[in-house]
Coordinates of C-alpha atoms and ligand atoms in Angstrom, one line a residue:
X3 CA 15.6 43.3 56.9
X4 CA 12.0 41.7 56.9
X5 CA 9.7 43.2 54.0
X6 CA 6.5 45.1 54.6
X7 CA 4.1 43.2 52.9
X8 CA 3.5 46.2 50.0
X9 CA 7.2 45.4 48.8
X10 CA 6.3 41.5 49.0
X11 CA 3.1 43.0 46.5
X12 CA 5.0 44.9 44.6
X13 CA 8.1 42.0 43.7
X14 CA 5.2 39.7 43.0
X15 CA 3.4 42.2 40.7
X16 CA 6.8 42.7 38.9
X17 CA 7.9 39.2 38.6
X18 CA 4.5 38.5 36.8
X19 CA 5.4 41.5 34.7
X20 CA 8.9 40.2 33.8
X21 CA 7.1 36.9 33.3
X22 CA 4.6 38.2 31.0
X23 CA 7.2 40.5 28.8
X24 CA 9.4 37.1 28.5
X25 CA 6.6 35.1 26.9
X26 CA 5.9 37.9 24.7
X27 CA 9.7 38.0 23.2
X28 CA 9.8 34.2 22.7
X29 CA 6.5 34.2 21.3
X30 CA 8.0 37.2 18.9
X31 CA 11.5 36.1 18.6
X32 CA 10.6 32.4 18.1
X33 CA 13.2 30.6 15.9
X34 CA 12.4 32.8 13.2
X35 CA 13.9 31.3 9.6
X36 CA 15.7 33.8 7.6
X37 CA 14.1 34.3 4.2
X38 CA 16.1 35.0 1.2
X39 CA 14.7 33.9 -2.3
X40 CA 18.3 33.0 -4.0
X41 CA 18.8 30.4 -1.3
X42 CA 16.2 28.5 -3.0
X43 CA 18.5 28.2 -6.4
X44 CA 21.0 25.8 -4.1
X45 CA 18.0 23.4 -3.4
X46 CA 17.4 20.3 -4.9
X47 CA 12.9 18.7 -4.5
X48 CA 12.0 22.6 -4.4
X49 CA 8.4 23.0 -4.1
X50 CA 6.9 26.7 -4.2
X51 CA 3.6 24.9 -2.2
X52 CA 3.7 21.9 -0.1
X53 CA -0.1 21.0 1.0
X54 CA 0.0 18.1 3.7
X55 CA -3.3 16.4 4.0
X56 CA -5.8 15.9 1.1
X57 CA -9.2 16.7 3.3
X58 CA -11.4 19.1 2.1
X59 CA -9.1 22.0 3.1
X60 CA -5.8 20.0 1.3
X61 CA -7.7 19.5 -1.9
X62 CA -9.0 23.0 -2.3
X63 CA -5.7 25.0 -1.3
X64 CA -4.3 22.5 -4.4
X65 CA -7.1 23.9 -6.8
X66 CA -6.4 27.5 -5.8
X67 CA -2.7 27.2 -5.6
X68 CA -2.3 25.5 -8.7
X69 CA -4.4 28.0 -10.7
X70 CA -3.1 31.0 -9.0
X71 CA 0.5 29.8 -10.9
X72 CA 2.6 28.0 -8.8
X73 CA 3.8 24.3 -8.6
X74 CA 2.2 22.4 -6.3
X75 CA 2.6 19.1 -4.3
X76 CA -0.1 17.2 -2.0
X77 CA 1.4 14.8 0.4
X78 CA -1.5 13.2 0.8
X79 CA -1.2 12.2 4.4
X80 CA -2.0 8.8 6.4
X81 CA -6.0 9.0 5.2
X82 CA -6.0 10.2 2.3
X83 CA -8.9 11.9 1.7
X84 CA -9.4 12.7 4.5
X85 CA -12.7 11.8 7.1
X86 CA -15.0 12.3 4.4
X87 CA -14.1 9.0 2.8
X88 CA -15.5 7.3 6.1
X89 CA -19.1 9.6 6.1
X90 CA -21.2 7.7 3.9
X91 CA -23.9 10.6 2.3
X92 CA -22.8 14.1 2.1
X93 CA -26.6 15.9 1.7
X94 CA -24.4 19.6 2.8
X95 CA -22.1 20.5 0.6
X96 CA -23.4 23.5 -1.4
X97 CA -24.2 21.7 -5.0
X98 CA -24.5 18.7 -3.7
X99 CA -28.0 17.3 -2.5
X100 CA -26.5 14.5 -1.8
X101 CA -23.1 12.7 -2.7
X102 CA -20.9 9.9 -1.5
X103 CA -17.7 11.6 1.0
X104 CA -15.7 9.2 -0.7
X105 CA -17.2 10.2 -4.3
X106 CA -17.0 14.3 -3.3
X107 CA -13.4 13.7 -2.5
X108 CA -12.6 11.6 -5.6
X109 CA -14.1 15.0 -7.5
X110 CA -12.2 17.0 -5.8
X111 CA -8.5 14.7 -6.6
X112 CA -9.8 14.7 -10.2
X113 CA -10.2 18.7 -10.5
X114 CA -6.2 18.9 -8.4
X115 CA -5.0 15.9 -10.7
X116 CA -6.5 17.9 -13.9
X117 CA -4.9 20.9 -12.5
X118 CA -1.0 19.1 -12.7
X119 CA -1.5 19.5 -9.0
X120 CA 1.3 16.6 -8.0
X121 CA 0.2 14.0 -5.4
X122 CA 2.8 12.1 -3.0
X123 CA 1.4 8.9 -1.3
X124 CA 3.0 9.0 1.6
X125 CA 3.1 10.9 5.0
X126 CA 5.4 13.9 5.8
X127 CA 7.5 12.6 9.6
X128 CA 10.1 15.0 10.2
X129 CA 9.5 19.5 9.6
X130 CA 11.9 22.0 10.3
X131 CA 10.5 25.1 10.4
X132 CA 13.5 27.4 11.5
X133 CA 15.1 26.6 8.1
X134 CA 14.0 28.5 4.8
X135 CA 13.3 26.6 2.6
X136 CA 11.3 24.4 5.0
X137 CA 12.6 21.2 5.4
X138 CA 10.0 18.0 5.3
X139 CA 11.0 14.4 5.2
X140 CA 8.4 11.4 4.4
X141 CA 8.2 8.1 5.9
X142 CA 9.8 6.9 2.7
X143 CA 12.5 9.3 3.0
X144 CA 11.7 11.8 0.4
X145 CA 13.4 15.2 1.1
X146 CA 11.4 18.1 0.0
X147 CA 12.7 21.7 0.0
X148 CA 9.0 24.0 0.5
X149 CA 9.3 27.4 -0.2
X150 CA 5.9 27.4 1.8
X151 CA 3.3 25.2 3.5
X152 CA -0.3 24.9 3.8
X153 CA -0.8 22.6 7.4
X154 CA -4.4 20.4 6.5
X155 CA -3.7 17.5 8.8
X156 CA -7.1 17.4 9.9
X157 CA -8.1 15.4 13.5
X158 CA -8.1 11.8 14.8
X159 CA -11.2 10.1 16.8
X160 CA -11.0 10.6 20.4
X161 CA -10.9 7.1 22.5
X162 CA -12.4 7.1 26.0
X163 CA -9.7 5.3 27.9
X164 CA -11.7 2.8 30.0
X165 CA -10.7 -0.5 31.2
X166 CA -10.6 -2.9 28.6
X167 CA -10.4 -0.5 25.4
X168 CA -7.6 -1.3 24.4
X169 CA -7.0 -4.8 25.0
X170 CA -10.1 -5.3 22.8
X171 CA -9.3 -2.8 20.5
X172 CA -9.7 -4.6 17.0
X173 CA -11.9 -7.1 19.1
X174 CA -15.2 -5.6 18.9
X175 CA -14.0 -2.2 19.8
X176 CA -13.7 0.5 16.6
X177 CA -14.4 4.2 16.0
X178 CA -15.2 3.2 12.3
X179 CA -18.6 1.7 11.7
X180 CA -18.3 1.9 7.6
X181 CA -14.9 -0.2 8.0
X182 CA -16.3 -2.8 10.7
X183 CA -20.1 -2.5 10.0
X184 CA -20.5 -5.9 8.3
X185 CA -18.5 -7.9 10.8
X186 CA -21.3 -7.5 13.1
X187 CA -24.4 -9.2 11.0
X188 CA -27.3 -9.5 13.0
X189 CA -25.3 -8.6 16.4
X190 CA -25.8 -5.8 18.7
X191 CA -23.7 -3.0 19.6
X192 CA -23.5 0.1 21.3
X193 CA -22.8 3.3 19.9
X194 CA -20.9 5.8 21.9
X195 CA -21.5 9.6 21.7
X196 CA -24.1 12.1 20.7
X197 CA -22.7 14.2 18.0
X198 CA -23.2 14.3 14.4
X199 CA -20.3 11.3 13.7
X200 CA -22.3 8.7 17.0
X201 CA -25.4 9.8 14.4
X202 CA -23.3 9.0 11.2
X203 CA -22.2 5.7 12.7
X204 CA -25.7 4.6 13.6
X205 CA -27.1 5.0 10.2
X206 CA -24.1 3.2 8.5
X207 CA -24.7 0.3 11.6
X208 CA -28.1 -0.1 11.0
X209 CA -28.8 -2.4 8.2
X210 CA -26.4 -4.6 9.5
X211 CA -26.7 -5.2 12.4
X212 CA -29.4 -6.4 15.1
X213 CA -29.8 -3.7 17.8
X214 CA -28.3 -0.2 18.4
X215 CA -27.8 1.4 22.2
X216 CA -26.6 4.6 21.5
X217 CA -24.8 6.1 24.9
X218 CA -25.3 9.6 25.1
X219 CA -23.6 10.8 28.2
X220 CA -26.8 14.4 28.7
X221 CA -30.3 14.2 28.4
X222 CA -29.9 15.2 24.9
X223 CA -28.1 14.7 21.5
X224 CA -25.8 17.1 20.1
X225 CA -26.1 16.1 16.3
X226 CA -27.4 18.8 14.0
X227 CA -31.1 18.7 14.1
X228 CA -31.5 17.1 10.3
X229 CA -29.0 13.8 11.5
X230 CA -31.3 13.5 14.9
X231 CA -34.1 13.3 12.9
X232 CA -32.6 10.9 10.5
X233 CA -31.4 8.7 13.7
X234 CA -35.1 8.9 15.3
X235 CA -36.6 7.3 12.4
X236 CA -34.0 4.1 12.7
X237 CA -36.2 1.1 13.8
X238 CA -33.5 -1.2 15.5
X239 CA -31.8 1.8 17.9
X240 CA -32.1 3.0 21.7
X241 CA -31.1 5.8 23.1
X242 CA -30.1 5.7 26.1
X243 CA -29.8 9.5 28.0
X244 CA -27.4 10.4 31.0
X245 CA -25.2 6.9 29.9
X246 CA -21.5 6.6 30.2
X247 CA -19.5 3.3 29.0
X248 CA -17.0 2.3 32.1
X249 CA -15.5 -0.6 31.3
X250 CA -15.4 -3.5 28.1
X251 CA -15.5 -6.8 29.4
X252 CA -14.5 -9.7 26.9
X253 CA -13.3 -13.3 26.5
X254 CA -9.8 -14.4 24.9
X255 CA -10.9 -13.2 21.7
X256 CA -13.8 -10.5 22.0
X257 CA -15.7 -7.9 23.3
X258 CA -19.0 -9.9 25.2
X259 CA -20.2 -7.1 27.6
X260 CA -19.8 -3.4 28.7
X261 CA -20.6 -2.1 32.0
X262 CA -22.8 1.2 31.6
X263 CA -23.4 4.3 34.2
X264 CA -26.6 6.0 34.9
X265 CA -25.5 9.7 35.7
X266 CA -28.7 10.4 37.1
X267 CA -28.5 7.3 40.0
X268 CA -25.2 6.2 40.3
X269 CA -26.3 2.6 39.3
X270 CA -24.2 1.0 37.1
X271 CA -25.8 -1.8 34.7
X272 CA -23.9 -4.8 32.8
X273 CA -25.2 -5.0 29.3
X274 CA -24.1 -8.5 26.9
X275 CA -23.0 -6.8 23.6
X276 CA -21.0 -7.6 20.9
X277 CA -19.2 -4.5 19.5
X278 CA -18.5 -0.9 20.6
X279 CA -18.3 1.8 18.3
X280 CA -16.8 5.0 19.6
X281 CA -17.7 8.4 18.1
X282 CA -16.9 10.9 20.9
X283 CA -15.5 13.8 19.3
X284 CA -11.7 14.6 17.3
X285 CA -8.6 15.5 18.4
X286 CA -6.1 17.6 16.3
X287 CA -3.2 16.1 14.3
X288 CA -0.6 18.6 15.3
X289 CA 2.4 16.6 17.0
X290 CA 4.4 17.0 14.2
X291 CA 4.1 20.3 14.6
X292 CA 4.9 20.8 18.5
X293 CA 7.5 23.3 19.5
X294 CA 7.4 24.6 16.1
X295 CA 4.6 27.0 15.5
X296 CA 2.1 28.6 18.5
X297 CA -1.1 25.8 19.2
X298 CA -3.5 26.4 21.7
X299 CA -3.8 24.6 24.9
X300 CA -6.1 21.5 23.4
X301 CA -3.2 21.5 20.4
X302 CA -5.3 23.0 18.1
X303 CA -2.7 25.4 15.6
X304 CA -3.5 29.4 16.1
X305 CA -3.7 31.3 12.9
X306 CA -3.8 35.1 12.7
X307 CA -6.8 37.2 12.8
X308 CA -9.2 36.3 9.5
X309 CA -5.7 34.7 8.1
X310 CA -4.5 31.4 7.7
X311 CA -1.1 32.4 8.9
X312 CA 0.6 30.5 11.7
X313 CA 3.2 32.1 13.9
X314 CA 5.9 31.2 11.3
X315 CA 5.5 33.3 7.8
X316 CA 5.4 31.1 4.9
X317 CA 3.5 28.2 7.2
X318 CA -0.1 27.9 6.9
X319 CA -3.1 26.1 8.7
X320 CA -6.6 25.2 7.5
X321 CA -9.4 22.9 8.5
X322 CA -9.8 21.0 11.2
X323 CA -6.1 21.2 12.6
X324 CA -6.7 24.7 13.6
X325 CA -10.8 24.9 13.6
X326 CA -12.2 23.9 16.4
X327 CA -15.7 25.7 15.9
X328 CA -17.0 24.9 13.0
X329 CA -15.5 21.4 11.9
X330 CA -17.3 21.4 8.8
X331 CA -15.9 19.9 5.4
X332 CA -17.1 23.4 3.2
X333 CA -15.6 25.4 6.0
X334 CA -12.5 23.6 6.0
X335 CA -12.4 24.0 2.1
X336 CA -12.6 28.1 2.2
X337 CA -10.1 27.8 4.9
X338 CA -7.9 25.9 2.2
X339 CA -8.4 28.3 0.0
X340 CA -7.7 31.2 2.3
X341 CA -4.4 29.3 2.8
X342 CA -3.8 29.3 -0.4
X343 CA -4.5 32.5 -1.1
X344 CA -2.1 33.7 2.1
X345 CA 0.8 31.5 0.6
X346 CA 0.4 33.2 -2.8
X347 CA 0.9 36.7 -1.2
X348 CA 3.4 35.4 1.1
X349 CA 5.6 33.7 -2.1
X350 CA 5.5 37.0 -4.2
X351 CA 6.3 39.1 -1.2
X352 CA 9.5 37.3 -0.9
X353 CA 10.2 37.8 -4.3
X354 CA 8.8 34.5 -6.4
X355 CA 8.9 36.1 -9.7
X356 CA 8.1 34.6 -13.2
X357 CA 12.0 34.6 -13.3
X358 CA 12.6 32.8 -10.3
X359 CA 10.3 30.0 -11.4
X360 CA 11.7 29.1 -14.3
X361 CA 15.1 29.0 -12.8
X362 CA 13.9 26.5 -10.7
X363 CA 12.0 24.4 -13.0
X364 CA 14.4 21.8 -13.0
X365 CA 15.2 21.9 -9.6
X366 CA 11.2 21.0 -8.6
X367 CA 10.4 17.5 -7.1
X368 CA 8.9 15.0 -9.3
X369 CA 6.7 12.3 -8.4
X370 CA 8.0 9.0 -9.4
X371 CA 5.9 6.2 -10.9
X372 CA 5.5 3.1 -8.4
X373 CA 6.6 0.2 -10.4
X374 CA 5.5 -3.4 -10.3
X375 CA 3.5 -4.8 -7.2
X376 CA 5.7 -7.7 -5.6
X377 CA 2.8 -8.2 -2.9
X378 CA 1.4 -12.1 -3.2
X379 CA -2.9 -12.0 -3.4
X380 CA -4.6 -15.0 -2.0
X381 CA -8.1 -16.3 -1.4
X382 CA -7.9 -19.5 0.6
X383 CA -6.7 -20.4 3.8
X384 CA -4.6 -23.3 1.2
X385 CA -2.7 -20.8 -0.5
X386 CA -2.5 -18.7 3.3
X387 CA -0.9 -22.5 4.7
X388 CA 1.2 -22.9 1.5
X389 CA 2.8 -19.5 1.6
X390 CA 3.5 -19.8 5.9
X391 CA 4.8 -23.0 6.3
X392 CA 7.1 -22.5 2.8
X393 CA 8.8 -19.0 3.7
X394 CA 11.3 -18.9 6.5
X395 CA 11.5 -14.8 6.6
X396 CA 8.3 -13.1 8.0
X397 CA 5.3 -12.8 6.0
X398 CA 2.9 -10.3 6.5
X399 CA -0.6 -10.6 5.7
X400 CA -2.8 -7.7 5.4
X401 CA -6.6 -8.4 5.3
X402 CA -8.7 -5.6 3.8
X403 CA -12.1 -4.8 2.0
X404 CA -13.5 -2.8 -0.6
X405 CA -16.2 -1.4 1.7
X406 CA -13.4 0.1 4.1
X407 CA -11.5 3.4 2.8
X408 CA -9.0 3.3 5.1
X409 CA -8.2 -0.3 4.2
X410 CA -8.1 1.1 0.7
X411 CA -5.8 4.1 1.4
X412 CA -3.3 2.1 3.0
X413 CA -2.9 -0.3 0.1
X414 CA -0.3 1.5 -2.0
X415 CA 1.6 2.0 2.0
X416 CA 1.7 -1.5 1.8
X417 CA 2.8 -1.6 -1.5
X418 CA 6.1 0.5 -1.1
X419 CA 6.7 -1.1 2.2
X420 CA 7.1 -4.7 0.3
X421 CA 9.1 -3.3 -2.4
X422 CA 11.4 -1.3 0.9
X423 CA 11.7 -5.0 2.5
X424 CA 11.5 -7.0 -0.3
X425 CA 13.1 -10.6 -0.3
X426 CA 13.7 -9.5 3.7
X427 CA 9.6 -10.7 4.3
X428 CA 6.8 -11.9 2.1
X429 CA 3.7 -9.6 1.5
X430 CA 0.4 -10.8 1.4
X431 CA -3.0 -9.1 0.7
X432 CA -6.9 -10.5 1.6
X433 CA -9.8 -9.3 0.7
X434 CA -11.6 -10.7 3.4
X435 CA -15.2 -10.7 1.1
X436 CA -13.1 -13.2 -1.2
X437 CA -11.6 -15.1 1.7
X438 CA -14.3 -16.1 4.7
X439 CA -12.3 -19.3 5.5
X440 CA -9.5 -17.6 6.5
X441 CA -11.5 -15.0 8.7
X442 CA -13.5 -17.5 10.5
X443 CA -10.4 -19.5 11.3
X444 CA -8.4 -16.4 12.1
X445 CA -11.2 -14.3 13.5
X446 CA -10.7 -11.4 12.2
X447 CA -13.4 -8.8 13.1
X448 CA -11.6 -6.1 12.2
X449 CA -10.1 -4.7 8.9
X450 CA -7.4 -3.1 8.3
X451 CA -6.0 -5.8 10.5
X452 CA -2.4 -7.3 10.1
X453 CA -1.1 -10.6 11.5
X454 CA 2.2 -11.6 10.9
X455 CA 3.6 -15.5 10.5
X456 CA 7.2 -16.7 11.1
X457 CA 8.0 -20.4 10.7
X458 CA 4.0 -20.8 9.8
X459 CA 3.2 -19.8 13.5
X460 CA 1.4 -16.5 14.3
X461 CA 3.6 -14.0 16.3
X462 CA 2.0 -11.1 15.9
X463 CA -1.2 -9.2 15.3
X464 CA -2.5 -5.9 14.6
X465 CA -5.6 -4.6 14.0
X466 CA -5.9 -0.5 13.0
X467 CA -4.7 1.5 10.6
X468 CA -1.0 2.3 10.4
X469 CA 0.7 4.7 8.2
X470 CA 4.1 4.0 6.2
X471 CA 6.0 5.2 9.0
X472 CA 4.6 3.4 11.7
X473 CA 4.5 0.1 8.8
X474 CA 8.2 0.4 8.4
X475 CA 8.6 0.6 12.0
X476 CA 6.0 -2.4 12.6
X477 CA 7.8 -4.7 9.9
X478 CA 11.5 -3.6 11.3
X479 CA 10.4 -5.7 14.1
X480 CA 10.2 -8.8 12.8
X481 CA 13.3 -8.6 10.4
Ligands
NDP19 P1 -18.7 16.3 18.7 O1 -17.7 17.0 19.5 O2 -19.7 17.1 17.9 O3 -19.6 15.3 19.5 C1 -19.0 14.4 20.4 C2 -20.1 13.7 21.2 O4 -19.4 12.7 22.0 C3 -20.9 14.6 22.1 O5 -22.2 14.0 22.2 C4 -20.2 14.4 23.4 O6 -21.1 14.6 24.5 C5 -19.8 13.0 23.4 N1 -18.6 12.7 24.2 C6 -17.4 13.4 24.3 N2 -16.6 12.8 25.2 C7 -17.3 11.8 25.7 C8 -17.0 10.9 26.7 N3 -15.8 10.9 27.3 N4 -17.9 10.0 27.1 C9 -19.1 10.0 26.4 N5 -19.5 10.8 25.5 C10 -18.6 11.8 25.1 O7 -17.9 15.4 17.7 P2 -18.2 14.7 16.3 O8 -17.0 13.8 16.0 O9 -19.5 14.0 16.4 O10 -18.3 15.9 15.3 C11 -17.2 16.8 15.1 C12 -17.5 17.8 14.0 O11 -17.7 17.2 12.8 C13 -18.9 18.5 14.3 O12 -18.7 19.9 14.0 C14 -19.8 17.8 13.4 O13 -20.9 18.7 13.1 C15 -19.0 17.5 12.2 N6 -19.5 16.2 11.6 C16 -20.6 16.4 10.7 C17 -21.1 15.3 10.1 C18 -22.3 15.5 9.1 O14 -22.7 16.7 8.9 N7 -22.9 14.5 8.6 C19 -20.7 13.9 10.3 C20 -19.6 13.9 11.3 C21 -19.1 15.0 11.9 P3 -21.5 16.1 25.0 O15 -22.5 16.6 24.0 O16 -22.1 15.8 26.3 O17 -20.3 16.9 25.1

């Protein structure tokens, strides 16, 4: 029998209900973990707060959680610190006229540290969130039991996926001008976005380098009004309005040219440059997370009303892995604290009592000490040429500098990784300031970068930051 097409209506109408009432029970019945306080006894590396990330948001949800009683552990995440350690002045932060981002966060490890708050160098790789305790595992396969979590992850610079980006990625193309600034000494560059971190990155450019062109895809900037002024006073800097980057040109080694848009005309306009320096906005570090607890469409996680609760109880966000307003380091501070605050309530609601804690007092994860360095220093391209050609197993060089906190943060990575493969590959470290021969001769334009020599030949090289997971995983390749 054909159907009138008010039945046709009325099936669709009620398939969209039955659709609508589905997502609501998964949403709701979502692998929800069953919470009973004695299953903690049976745990060993029980920790009553787990914070991952040691942002703004990390570090303050230590400080509150600590003093609010309960033993606390920041895995500090592959930046530790945070994004603040690559700003170079902080002139917002209420207190502070003006402060350091790497110094602010130092103050802010020193008040968790004098707090016993524990901290883990290493990066949290595997959750399971439908267990109670939560289950985490590190990179360097440290189990932890978390009776709760506080989710500080932060956000990653966006890339703008044009031809040429990543070939020449390491090669004159970075999104961190305080890393990669003094590589380009009296060169010119182009500086891609209009927001607040395109404004940070031309001030930290600046007094290196010869000439700014900042892209700004409008007619205007989006940075904060005091960072526009502070960018209109630079003397070696053009904007350039209603500009988009298309494509980076280079030769065998790097970046010579970028091809730019006019919005306004159509007419696209070669430009001879040296480096590009991309500051076009963040996205959120949540892939860990996927599946696991409700995130908006752009990945962002979804707390409850003025909460920091995620979909899962006992699971927490702050900052900017569920903030996608504000993005400010004092926001993402009271969000930590908020967090902390919400795992406080949740722990005694499920019945963490004085009684409980001291039960598992021996139970809790301890931190242990690193042990001796086994990774080789050098400063010549000699000693480089002595240790290559001597060693048949790999050896793996990492060049870094003092001016480049991400460099800095992935030192003690690199340290555990060599003591994980020791006598299976040689570990080297450069400071590139100390070493010039060997970064002429190897151009390096880019720290951290990595290269890796077998039989004194190079066969490999990378040039970003990598955290110990993705270390282990790069040196497994080679063994
Ligand atoms: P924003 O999202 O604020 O700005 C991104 C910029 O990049 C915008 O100008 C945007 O253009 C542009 N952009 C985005 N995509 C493209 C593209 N595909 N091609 C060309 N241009 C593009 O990000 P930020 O990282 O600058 O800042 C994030 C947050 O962190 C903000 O809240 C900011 O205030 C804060 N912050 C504060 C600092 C400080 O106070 N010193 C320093 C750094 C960050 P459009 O405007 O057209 O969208």
């Amino acid at each position: 029998m054909k159907k009138t097409n008010f039945e046709r209506y009325l099936v669709t109408i009620l398939a969209m209900l039955i659709g609508i009432l589905a997502l609501f029970l998964y949403k709701r019945l979502k692998v929800q973990p069953k919470i009973d306080i004695s299953q903690s006894l049976n745990k060993d590396n029980v920790m009553p707060v787990v914070i991952l990330g040691s942002g703004p948001a990390g570090q303050a949800a230590g400080i509150y959680a600590s003093r609010l009683g309960f033993k606390t552990l920041i895995v500090s995440g592959s930046k530790p610190g945070g994004q603040l350690t690559e700003t170079s002045f902080v002139e917002n932060w209420p207190g502070e006229r003006k402060i350091l981002g790497r110094e602010l966060m130092k103050k802010l490890q020193d008040h968790n540290l004098g707090l016993d708050v524990s901290f883990l160098e290493d990066t949290v790789t595997k959750v399971n969130f439908s267990k109670w305790p939560f289950e985490l595992e590190t990179a360097d396969g440290v189990k932890l039991n978390a009776l709760s979590v506080i989710i500080t992850t932060g956000s990653s610079p966006l890339t703008l996926k044009v031809p040429g980006e990543s070939e020449y990625w390491g090669k004159g193309v970075t999104t961190c001008a305080i890393c990669d600034a003094p590589f380009y000494k009296g060169k010119n560059v182009v500086v891609v976005g209009g927001g607040d971190s395109a404004a940070e990155q031309v001030l930290q450019l600046s007094p290196h380098v010869a000439h700014i062109t900042m892209l700004v895809r409008k007619d205007s900037l989006r940075a904060s009004q005091a960072m526009q002024d502070r960018v209109k006073e630079v003397k070696n800097l053009t904007i350039v309005y209603n500009s988009q980057l298309k494509q980076i040109i280079g030769n065998s080694n790097h970046v010579v040219s970028v091809d730019i848009l006019n919005n306004k005309d159509n007419s696209i306009k070669n430009q001879p440059i040296d480096g590009v320096f991309l500051a076009i906005g963040h996205s959120p570090n949540t892939s860990l997370f996927k599946k696991q607890i409700d995130m908006d469409s752009a990945g962002y996680i979804e707390v409850k009303g003025r909460s920091q609760q995620t979909s899962i109880p006992g699971v927490f966000a702050a900052g900017d892995v569920e903030d996608h307003v504000y993005m400010q380091a004092g926001i993402a501070s009271g969000a930590g604290i908020k967090a902390a605050l919400d795992a406080s309530a949740f722990l005694h609601k499920i019945g963490f009592t004085n009684e409980i804690a001291k039960k598992l007092e021996n139970k809790y994860y301890e931190v242990s000490s690193s042990g001796l360095s086994n990774v080789v220093v050098i400063k010549s391209q000699r000693e480089l040429d002595k240790i290559t050609s001597s060693n048949k197993i790999p050896v793996i060089v990492d060049f870094w500098a003092h001016h480049c906190p991400s460099c800095i943060h992935m030192l003690p990575s690199f340290e555990s990784v060599a003591k994980k493969f020791a006598n299976k590959a040689v570990f080297v470290k450069v400071d590139i300031e100390e070493a010039q021969d060997i970064v002429k001769k190897l151009f390096i334009l880019k720290v951290p970068s990595f290269i890796v020599f077998k039989d004194g030949q190079i066969v490999a090289r990378f040039n970003d930051f990598m955290d110990k997971s993705q270390m282990i995983d790069f040196v497994n390749k080679f063994i």
